Short mmCIF file of C-alpha atoms (C1' of nucleotides) in Angstrom, two decimals:
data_model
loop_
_atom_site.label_atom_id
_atom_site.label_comp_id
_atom_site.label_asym_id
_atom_site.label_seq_id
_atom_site.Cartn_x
_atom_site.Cartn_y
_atom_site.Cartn_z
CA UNK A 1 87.75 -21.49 38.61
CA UNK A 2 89.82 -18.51 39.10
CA UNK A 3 91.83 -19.93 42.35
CA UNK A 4 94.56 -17.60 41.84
CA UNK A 5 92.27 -15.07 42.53
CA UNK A 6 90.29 -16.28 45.56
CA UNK A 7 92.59 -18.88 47.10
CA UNK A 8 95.20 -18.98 49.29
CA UNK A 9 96.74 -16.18 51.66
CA UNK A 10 94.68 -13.10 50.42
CA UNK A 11 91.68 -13.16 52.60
CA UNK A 12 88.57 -14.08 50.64
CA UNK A 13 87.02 -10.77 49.71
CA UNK A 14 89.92 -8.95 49.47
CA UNK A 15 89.49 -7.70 45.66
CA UNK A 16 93.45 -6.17 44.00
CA UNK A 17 93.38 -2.71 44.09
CA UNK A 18 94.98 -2.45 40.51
CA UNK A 19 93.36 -5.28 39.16
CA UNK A 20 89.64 -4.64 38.90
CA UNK A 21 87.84 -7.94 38.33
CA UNK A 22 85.30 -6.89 35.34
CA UNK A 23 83.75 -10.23 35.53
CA UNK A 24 82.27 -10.10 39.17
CA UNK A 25 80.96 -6.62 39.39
CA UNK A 26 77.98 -6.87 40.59
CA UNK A 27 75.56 -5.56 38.02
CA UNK A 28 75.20 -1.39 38.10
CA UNK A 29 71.85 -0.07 38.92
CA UNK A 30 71.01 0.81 34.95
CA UNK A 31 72.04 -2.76 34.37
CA UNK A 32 69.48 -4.21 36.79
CA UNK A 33 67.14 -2.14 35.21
CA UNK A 34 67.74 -3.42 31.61
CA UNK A 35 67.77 -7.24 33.25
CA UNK A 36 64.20 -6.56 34.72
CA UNK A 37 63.00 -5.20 31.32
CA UNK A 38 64.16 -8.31 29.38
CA UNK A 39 62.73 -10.37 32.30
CA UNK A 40 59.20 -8.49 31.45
CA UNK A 41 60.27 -8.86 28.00
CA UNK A 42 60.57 -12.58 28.14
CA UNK A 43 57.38 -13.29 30.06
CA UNK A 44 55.39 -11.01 27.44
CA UNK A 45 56.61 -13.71 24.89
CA UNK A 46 55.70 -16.37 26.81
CA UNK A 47 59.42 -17.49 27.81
CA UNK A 48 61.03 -18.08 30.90
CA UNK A 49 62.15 -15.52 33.59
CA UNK A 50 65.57 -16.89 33.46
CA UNK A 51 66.43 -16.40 29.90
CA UNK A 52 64.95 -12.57 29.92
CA UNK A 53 67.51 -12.47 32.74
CA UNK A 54 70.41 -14.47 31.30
CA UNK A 55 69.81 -12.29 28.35
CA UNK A 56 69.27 -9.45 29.43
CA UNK A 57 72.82 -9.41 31.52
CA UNK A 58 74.78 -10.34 28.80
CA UNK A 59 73.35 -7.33 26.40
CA UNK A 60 74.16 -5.12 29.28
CA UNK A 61 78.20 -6.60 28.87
CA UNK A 62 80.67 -5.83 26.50
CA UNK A 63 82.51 -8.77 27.51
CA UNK A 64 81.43 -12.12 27.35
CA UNK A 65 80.80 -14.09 30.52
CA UNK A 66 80.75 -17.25 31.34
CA UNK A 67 78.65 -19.33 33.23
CA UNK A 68 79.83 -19.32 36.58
CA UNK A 69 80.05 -15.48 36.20
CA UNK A 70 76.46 -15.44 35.22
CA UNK A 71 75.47 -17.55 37.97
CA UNK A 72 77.27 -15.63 40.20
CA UNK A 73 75.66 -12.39 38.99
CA UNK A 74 72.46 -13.29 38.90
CA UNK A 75 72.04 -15.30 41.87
CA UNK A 76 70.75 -18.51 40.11
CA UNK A 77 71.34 -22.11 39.75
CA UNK A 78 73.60 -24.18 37.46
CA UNK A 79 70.85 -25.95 36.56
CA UNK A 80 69.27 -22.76 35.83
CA UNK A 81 72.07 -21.35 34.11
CA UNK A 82 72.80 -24.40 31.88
CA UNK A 83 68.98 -24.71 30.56
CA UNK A 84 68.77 -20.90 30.65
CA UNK A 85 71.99 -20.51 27.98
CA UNK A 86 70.93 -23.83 25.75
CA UNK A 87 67.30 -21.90 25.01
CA UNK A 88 68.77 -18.75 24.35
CA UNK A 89 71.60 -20.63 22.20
CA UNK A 90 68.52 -22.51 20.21
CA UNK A 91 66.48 -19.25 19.44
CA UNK A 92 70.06 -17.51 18.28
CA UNK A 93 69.99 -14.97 20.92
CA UNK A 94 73.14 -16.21 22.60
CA UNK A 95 76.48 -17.16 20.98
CA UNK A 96 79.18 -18.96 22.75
CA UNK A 97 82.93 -17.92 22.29
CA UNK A 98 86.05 -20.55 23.63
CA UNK A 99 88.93 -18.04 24.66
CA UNK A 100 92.53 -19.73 23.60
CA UNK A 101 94.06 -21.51 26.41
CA UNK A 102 90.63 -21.45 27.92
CA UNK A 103 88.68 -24.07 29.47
CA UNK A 104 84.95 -22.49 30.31
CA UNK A 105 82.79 -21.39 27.72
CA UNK A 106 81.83 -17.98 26.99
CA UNK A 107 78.88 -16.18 26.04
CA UNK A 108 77.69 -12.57 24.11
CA UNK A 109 74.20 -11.80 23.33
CA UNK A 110 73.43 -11.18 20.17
CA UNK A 111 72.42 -8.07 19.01
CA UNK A 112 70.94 -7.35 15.62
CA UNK A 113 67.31 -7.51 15.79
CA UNK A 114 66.54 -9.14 12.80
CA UNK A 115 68.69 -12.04 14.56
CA UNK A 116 66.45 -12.00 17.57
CA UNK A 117 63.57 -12.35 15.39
CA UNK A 118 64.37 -14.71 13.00
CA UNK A 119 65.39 -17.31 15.95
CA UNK A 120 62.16 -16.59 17.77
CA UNK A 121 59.65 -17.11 14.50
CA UNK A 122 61.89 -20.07 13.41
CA UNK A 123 61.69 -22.09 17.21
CA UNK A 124 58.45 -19.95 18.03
CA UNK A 125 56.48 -19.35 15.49
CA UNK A 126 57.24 -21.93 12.78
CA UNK A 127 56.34 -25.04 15.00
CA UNK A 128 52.93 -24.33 15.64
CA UNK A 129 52.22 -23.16 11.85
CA UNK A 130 53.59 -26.89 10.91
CA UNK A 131 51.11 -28.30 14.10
CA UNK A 132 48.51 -26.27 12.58
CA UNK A 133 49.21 -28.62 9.11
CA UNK A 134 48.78 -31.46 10.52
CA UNK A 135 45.78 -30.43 12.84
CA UNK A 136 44.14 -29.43 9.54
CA UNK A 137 44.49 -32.30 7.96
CA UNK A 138 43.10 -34.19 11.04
CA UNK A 139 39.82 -31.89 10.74
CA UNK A 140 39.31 -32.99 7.07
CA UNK A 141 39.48 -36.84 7.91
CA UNK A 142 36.97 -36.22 11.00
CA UNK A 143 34.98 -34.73 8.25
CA UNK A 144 34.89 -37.13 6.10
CA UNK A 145 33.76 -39.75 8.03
CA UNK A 146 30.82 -37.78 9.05
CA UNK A 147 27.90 -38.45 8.21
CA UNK A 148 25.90 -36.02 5.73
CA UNK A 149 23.59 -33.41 6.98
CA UNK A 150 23.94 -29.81 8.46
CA UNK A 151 26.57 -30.25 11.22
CA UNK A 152 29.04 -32.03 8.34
CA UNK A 153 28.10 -28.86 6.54
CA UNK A 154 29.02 -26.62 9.33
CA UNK A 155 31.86 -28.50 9.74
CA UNK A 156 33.51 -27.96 6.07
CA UNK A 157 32.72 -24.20 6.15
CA UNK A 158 34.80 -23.93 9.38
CA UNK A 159 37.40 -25.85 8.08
CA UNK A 160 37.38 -23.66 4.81
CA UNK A 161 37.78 -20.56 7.42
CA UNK A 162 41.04 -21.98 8.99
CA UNK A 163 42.40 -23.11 6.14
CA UNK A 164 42.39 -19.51 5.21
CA UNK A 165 43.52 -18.02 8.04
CA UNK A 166 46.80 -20.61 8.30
CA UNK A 167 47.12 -19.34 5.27
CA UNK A 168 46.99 -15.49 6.20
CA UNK A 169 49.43 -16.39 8.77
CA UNK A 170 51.99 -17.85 6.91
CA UNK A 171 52.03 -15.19 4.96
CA UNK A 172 52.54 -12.62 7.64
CA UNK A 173 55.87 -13.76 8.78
CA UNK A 174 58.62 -13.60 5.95
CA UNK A 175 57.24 -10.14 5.81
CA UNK A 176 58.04 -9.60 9.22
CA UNK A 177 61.57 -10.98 9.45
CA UNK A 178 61.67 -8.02 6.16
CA UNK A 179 60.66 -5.11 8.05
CA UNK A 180 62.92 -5.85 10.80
CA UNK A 181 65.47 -6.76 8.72
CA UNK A 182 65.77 -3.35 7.22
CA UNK A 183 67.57 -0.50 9.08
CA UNK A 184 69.44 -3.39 11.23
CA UNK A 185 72.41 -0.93 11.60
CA UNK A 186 70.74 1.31 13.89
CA UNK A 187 70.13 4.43 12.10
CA UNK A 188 72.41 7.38 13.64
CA UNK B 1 20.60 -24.73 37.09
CA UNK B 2 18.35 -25.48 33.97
CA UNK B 3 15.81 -26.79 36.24
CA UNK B 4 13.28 -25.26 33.75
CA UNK B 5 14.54 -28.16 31.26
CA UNK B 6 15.18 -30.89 33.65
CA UNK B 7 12.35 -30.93 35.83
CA UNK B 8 8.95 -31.40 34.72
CA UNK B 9 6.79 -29.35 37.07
CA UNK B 10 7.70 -26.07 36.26
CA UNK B 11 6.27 -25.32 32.84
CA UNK B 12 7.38 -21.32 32.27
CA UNK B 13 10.95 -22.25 31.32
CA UNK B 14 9.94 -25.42 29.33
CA UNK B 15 11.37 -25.74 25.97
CA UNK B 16 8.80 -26.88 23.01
CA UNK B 17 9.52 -30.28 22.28
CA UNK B 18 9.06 -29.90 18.26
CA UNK B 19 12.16 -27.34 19.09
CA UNK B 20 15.08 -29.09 18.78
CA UNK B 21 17.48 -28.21 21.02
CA UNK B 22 20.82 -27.09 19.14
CA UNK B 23 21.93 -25.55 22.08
CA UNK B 24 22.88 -28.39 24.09
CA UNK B 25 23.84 -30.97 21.78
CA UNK B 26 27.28 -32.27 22.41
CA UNK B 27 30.01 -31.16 20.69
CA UNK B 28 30.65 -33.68 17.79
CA UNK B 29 33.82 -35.52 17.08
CA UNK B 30 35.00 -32.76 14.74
CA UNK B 31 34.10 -29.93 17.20
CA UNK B 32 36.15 -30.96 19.48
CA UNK B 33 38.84 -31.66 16.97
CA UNK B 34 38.40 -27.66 15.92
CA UNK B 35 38.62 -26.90 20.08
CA UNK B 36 41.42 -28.45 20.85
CA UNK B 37 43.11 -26.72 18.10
CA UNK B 38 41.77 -23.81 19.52
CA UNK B 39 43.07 -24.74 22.99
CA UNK B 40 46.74 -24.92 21.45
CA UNK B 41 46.77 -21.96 19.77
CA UNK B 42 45.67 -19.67 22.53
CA UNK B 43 48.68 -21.85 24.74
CA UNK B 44 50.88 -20.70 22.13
CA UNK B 45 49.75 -17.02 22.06
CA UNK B 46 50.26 -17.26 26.31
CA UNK B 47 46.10 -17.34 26.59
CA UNK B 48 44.88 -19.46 29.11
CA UNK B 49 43.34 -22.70 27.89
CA UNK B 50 40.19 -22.12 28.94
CA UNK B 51 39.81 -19.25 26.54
CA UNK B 52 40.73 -21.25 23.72
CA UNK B 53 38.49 -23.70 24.61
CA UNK B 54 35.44 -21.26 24.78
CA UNK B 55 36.27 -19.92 21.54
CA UNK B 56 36.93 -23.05 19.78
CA UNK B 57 33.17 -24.49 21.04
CA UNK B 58 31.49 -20.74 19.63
CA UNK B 59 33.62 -20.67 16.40
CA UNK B 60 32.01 -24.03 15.42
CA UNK B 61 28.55 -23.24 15.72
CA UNK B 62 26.04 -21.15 14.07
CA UNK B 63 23.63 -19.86 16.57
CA UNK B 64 24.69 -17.98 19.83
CA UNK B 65 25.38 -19.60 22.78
CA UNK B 66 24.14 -18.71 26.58
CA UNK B 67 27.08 -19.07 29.47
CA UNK B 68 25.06 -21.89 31.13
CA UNK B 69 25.44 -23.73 27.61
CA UNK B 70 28.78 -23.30 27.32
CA UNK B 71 29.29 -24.34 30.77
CA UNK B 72 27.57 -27.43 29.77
CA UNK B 73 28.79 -28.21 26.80
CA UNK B 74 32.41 -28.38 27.95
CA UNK B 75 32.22 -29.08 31.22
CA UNK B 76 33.80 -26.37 33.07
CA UNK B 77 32.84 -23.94 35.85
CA UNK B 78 30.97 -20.47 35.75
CA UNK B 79 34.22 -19.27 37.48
CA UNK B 80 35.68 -20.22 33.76
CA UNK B 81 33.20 -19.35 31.52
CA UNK B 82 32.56 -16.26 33.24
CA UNK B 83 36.08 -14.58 33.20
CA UNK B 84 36.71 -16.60 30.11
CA UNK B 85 33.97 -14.44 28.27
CA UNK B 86 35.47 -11.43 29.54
CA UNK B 87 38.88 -11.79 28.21
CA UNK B 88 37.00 -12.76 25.00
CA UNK B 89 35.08 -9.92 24.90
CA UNK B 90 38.27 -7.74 25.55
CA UNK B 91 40.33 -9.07 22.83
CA UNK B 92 37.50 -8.47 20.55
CA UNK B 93 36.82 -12.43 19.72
CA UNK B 94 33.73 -12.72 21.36
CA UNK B 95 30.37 -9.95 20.79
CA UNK B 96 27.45 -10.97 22.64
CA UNK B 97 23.66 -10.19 21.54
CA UNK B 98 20.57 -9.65 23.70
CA UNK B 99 17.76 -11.82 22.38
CA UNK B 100 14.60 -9.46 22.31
CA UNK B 101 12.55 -10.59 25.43
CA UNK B 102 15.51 -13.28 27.00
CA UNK B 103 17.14 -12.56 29.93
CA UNK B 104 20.54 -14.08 29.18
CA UNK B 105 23.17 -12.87 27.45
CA UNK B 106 24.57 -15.06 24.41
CA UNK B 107 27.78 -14.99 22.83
CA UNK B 108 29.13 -15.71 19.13
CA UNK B 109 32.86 -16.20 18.23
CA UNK B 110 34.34 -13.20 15.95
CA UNK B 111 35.69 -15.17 12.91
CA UNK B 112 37.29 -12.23 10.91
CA UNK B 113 41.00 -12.54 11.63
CA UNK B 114 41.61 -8.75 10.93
CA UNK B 115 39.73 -7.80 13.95
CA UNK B 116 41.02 -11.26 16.15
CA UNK B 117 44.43 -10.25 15.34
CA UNK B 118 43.47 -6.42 15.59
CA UNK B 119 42.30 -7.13 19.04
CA UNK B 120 45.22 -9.41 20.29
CA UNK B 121 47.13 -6.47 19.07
CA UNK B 122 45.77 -4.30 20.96
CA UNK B 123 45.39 -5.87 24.51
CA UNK B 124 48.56 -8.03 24.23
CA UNK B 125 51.21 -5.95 22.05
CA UNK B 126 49.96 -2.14 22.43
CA UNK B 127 50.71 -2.45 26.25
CA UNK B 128 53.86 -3.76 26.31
CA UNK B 129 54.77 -1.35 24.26
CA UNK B 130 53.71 1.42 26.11
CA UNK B 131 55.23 0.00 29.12
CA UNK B 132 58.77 -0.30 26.78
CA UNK B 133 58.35 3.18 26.74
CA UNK B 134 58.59 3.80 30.52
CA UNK B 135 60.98 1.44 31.03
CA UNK B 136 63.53 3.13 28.73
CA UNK B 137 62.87 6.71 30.24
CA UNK B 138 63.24 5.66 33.27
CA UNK B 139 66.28 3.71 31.92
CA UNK B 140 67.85 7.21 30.61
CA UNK B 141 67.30 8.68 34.41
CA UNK B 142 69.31 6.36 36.08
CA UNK B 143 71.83 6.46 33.47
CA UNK B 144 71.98 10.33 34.02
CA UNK B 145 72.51 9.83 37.57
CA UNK B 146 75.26 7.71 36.45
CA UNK B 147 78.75 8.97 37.23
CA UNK B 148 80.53 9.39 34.17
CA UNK B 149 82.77 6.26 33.22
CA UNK B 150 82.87 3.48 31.41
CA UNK B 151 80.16 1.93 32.94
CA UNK B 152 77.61 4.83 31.78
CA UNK B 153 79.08 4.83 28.21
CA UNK B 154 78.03 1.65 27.57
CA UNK B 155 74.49 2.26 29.36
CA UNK B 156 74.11 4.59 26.84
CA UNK B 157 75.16 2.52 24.27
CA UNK B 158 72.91 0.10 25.24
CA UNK B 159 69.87 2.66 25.46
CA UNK B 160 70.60 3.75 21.79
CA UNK B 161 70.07 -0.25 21.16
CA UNK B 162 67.10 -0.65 22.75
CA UNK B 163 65.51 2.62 21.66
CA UNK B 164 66.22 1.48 17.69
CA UNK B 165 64.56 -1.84 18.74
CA UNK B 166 61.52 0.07 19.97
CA UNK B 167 60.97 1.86 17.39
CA UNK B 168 61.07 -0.64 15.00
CA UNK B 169 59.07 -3.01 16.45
CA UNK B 170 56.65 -0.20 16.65
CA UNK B 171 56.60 -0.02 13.09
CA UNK B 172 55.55 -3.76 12.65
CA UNK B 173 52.15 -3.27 14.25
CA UNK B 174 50.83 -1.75 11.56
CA UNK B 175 52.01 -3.69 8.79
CA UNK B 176 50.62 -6.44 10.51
CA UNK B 177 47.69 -5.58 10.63
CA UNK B 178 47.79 -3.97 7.07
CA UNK B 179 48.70 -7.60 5.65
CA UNK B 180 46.02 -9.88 7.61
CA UNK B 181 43.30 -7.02 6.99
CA UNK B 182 44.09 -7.46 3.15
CA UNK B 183 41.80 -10.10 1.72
CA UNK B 184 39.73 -10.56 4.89
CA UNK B 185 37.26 -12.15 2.77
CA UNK B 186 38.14 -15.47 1.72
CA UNK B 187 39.92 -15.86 -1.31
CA UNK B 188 38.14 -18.10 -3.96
"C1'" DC C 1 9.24 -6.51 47.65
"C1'" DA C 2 10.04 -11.58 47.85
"C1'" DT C 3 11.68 -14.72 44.51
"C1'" DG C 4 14.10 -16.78 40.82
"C1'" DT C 5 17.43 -16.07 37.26
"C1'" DT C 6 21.76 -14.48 35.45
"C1'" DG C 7 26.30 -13.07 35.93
"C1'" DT C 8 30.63 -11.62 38.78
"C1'" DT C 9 34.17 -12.05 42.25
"C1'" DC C 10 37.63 -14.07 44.83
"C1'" DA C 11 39.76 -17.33 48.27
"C1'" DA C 12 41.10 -21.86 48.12
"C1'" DG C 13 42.36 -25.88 45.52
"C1'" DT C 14 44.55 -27.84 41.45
"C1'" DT C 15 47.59 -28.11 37.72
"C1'" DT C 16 51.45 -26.58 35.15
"C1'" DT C 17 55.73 -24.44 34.76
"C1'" DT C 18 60.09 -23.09 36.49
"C1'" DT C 19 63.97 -23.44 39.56
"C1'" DT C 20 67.08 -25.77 42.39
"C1'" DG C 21 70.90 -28.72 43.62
"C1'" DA C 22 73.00 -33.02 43.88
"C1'" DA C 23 74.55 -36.74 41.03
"C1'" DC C 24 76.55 -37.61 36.84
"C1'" DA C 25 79.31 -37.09 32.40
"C1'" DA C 26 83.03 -35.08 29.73
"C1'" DA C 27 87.21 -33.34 29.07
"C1'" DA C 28 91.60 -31.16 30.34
"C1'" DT C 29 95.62 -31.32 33.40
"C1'" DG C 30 99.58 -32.95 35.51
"C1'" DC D 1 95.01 -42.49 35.15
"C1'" DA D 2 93.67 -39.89 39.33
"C1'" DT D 3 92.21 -35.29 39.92
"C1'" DT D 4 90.20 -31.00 38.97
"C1'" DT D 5 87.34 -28.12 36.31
"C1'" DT D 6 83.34 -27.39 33.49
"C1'" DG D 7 78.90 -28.40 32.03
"C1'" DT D 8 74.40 -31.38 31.79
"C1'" DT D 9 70.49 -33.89 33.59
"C1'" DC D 10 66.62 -34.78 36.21
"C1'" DA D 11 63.81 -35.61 40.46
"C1'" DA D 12 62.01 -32.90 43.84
"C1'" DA D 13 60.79 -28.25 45.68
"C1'" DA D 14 59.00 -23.79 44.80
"C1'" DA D 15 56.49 -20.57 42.29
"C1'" DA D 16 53.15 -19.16 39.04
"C1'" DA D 17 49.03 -19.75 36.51
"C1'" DC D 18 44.56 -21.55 36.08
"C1'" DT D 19 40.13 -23.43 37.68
"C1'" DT D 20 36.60 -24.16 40.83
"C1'" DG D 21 32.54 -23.17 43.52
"C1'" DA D 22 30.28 -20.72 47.02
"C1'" DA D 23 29.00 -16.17 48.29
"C1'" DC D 24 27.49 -12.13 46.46
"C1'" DA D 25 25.41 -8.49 43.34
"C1'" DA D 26 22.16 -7.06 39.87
"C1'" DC D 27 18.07 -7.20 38.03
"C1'" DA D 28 13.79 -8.83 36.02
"C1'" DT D 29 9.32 -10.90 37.24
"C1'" DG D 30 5.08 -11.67 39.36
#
DNA sequence: CATGTTGTTCAAGTTTTTTTGAACAAAATG
DNA sequence: CATTTTGTTCAAAAAAACTTGAACAACATG
């Protein structure tokens, strides 16, 4: 860790007058206020607290952080921390940096939108339409085995209806990823 | 409870025997096949289980079902089915009738997806977007309170972001819609 | 208006998810 | 190769979400 900083003779909180540590500023007011609205963010898509958090603090930064920074920042756990930055590295919302001559790992949130999206639908989105396959398929076996009469009936006319909508739905989302691809440069 | 059914004295309630009763036949095999794929796909929308459950049981069948039926048929409280039904009824997948001269209140599943995803639209998406838009005013107020620096440049750096972001995820809602709406009826 | 039926509410219980922190692994340093 | 730094894992604790059921409200019926 930075023992040059916080070891030896200079008492521990003593911060260098000249030298203003970037890294450990405690977040500004604005900044807490963009972390909470990721936090909300996250929970409204069904992730964790921790990565709106995470995230949210590193799209406040110019500078990329690393982990015991973020810890530090945010008050959390290694544990935490370490789970919090692999999920946001998986959905592409996080990339890591190695500074030459640098041991820790460092991290930027990405930015462009289309980016954000993408990685959600792909770890989000895309799973449960490939589920939704195979959950299909399961239907039509269960059907088959029945025996005739009205309720086998029933049974293919729902199935008919999802197969439909899984249909609808996969069509929905390479359209989205387009509309939020355009205008990625934000416009003035 | 259905006493009326289960006990033999009180003839009112009785059911005619030449009636068959759909109502509380238990699910078959492939009903519960099409609930539990209901189940996951509320989990995966952030819906309680319970809803998806309810839904998945009224999608499959034909006539309406009562709340002590549903209750019944999958085993779960009135608590449940209760505030289950409401949350259905708010997202628009559930529309209950009134049977001329009945006293309870049945329900049957809404099976066009332009009005399911119409309603999760609007109860799940519509708010948070409203609420995006008080977070980033009062976002801009702190930021004015700011003193000027290099810490409020990059707040508003970071406000131009997240306003662009707004507004374009505003713009998806629609187009959402637009696409699922578009051959509601099934194709073939 | 007493009674039985239907539906709602909410505190308490249960289950699921998330967070923590200590033990462990990996890798650089001297 | 012993030591220090950095990062991961996972069992247990904490927190959040969901479900239950009993008490209550509303309302029709006789």
């Amino acid at each position: 860790m930075n023992m040059a900083i916080y070891s030896g003779i200079m008492s521990p909180y003593s911060i260098p007058s000249s030298n203003v540590d970037h890294s450990s500023n405690q977040p500004a007011e604005w900044e807490l206020a963009v972390i909470d609205l990721f936090i909300n963010a996250a929970q409204s898509a069904g992730l964790p607290k921790s990565l709106g958090q995470i995230y949210g603090l590193l799209f406040c930064r110019d500078d990329a952080l690393a982990m015991d920074e973020i810890i530090q920042l945010l008050s959390i756990s290694k544990g935490s921390a370490s789970q919090g930055l692999r999920s946001l590295r998986q959905l592409g919302a996080v990339n890591s940096q190695y500074a030459r001559g640098d041991r820790k790992e460092r991290f930027v949130a990405e930015i462009r939108l289309r980016k954000l999206v993408a990685g959600f639908l792909k770890e989000q989105a895309e799973p449960h339409m490939e589920k939704g396959i195979t959950r299909l398929e399961h239907l039509r076996e269960l059907l088959s085995e029945e025996e005739d009469g009205d309720s086998k009936a029933r049974g293919k006319r729902r199935e008919t209806i999802l197969s439909s909508w899984h249909r609808q739905m996969g069509r929905i989302l390479p359209w989205v990823k387009m509309i939020v691809g355009k205008s990625d440069k934000l416009p003035k």
